[in-house]
JSON list of C-alpha atoms in Angstrom, two decimals:
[
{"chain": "A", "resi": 57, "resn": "UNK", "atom": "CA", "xyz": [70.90, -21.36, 0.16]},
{"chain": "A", "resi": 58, "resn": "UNK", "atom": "CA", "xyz": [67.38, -20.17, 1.82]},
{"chain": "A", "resi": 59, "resn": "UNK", "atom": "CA", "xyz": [64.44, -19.40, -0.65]},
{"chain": "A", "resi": 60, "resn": "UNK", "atom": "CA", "xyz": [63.23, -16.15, -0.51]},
{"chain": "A", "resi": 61, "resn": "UNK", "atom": "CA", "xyz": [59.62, -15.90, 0.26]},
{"chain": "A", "resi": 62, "resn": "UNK", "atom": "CA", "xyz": [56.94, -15.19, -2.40]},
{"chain": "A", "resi": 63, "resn": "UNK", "atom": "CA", "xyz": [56.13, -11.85, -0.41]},
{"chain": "A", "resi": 64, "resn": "UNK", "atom": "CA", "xyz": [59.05, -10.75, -0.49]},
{"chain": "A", "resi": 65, "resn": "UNK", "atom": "CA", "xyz": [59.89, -11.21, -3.87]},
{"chain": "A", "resi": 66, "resn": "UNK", "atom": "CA", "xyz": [56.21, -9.88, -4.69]},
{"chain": "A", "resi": 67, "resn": "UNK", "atom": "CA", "xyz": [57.20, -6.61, -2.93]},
{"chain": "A", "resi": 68, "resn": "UNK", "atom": "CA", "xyz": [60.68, -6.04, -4.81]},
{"chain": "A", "resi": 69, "resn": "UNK", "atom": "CA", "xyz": [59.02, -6.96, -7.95]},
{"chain": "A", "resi": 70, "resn": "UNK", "atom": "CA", "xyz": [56.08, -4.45, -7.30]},
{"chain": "A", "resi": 71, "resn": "UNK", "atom": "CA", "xyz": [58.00, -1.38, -5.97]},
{"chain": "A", "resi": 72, "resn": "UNK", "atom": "CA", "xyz": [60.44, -1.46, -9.08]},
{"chain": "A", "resi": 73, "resn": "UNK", "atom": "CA", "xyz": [57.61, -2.11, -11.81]},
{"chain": "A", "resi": 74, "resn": "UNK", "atom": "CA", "xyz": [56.23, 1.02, -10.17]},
{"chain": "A", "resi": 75, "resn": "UNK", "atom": "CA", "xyz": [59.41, 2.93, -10.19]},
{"chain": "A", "resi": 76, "resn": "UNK", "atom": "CA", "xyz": [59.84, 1.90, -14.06]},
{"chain": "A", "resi": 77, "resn": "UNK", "atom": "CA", "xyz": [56.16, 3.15, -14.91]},
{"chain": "A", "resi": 78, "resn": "UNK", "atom": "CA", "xyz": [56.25, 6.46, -13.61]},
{"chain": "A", "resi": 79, "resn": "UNK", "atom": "CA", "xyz": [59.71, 7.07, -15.24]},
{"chain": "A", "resi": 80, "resn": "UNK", "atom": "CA", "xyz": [57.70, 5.96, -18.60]},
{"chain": "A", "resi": 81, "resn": "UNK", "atom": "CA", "xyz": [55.01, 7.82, -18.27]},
{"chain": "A", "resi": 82, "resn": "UNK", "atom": "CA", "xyz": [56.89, 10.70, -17.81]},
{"chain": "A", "resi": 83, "resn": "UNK", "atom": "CA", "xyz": [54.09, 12.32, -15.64]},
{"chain": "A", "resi": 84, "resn": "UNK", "atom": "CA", "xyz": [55.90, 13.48, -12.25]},
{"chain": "A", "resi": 85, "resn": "UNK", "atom": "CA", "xyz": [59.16, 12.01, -12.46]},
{"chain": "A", "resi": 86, "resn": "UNK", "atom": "CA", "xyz": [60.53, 13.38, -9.28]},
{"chain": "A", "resi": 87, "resn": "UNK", "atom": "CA", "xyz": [62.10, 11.70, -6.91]},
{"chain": "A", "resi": 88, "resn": "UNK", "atom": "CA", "xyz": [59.72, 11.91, -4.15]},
{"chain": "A", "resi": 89, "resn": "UNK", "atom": "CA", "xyz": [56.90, 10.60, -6.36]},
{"chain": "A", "resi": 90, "resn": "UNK", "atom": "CA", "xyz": [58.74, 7.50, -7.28]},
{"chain": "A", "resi": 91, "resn": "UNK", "atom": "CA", "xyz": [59.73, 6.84, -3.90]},
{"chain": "A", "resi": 92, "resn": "UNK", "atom": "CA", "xyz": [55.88, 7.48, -2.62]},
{"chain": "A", "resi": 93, "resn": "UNK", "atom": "CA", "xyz": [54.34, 5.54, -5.46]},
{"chain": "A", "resi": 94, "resn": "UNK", "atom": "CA", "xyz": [56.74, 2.58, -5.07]},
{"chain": "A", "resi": 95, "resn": "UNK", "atom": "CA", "xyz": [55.99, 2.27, -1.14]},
{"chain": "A", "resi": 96, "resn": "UNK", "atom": "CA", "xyz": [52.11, 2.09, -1.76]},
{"chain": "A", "resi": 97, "resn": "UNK", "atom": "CA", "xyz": [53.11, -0.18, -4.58]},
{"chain": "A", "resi": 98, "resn": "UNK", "atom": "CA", "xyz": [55.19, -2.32, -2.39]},
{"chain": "A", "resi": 99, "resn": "UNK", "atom": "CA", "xyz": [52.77, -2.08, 0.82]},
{"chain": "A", "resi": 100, "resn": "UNK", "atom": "CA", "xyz": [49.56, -3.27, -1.61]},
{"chain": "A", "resi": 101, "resn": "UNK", "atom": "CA", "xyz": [51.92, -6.25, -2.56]},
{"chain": "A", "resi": 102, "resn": "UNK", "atom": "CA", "xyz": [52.32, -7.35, 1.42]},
{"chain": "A", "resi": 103, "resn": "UNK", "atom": "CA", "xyz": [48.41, -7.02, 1.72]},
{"chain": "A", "resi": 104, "resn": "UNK", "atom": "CA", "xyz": [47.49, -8.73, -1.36]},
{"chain": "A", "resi": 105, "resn": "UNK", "atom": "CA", "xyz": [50.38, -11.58, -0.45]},
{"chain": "A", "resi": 106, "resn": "UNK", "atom": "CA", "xyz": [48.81, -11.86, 2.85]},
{"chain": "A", "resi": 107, "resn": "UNK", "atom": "CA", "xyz": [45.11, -12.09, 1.56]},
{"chain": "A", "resi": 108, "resn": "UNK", "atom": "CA", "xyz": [46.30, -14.81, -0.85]},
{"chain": "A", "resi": 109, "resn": "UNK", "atom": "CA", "xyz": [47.81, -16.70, 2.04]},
{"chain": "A", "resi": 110, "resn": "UNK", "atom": "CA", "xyz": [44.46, -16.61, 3.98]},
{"chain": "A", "resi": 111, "resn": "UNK", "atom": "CA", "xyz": [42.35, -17.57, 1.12]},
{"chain": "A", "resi": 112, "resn": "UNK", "atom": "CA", "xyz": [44.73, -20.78, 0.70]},
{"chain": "A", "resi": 113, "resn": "UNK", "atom": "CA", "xyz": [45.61, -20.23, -2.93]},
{"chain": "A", "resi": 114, "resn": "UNK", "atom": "CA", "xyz": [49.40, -21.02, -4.56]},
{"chain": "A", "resi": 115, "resn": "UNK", "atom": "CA", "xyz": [52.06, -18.59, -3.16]},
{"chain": "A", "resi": 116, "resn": "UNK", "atom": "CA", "xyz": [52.72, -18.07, -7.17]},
{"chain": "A", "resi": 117, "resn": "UNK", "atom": "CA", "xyz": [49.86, -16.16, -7.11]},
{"chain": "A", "resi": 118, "resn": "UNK", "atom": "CA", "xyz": [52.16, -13.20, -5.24]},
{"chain": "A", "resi": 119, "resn": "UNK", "atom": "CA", "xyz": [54.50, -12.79, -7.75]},
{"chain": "A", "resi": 120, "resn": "UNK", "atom": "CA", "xyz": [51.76, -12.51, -10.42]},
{"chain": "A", "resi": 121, "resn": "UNK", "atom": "CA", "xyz": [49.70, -10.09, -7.81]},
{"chain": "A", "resi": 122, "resn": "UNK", "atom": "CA", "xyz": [52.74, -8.15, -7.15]},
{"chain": "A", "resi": 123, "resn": "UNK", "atom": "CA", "xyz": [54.00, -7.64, -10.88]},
{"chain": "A", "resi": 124, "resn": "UNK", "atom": "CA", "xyz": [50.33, -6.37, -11.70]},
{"chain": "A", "resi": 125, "resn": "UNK", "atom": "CA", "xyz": [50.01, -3.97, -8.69]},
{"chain": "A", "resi": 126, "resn": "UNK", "atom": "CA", "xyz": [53.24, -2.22, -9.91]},
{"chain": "A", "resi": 127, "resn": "UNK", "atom": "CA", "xyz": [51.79, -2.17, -13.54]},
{"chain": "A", "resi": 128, "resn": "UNK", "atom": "CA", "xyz": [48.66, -0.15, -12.34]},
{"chain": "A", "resi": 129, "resn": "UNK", "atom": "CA", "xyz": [49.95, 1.72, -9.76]},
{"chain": "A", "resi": 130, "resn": "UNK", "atom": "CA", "xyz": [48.30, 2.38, -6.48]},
{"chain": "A", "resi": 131, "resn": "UNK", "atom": "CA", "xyz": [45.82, 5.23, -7.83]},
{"chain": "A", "resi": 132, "resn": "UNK", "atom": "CA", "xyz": [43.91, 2.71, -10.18]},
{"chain": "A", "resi": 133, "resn": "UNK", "atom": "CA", "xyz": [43.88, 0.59, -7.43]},
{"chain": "A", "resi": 134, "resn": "UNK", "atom": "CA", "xyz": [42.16, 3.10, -5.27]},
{"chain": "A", "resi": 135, "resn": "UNK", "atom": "CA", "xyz": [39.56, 4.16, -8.07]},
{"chain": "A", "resi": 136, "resn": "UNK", "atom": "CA", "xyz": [38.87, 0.27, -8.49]},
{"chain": "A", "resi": 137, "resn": "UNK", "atom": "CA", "xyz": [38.74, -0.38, -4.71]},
{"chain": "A", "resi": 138, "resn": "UNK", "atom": "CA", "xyz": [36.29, 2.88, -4.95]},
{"chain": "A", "resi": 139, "resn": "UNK", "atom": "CA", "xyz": [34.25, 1.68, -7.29]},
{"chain": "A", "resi": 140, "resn": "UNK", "atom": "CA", "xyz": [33.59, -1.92, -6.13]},
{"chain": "A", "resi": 141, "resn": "UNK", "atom": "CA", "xyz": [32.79, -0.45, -2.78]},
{"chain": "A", "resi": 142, "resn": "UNK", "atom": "CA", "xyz": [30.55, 1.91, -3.81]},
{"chain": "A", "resi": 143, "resn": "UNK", "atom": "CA", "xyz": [28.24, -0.63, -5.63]},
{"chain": "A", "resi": 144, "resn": "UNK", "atom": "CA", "xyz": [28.38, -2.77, -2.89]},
{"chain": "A", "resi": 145, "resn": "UNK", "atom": "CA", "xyz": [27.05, 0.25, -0.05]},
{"chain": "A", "resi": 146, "resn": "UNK", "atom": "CA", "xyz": [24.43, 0.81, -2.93]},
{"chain": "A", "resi": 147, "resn": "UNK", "atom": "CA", "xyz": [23.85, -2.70, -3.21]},
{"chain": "A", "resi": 148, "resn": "UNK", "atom": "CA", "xyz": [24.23, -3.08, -7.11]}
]
C-alpha cells in the first residue's frame, strides 16, 4: 500500500479541524463559510508543508503545522502575518 504524503494528510487534517471550529463556534455556520474557511485552511497547510520542506525540517512537522492552522483559522493567521510584518517595515 503507498504512504500518503505528509502534505496531503496536513491538508485533510487542516480543512476538517477548520470545518469542526466554525461549527463550534457557532459564529457563521453557513455553508459557504465553512467551505471558504476550510479552503484557506487547507491552502495555508500546502504553503506551510512546502516551507517546511525547503527549510529541511521532519515532514512530521506538517501534520503538527496543519492540525494548528485549522485550530486558528485563517483570520488569526492573517492578523499574525499582519502584525509580524508590520514590525518588521517599522523595523521593531
Amino acid at each position: 500500500m503507498k504512504e500518503i504524503h505528509p502534505i496531503v494528510l496536513s491538508v485533510i487534517l487542516a480543512v476538517f479541524t477548520a470545518i469542526i471550529r466554525v461549527i463550534y463556534d457557532k459564529e457563521e455556520t453557513s455553508a459557504i463559510r465553512m467551505f471558504l474557511e476550510s479552503i484557506l485552511c487547507g491552502t495555508l497547510a500546502v504553503i506551510a508543508g512546502t516551507a517546511i520542506n525547503a527549510m529541511g525540517l521532519n515532514q512530521d512537522w506538517t501534520l503538527f503545522v496543519g492540525g494548528v492552522i485549522g485550530f486558528i483559522g485563517s483570520q488569526s493567521i492573517r492578523n499574525y502575518a499582519d502584525i509580524i510584518i508590520k514590525k518588521k517595515i517599522n523595523g521593531k
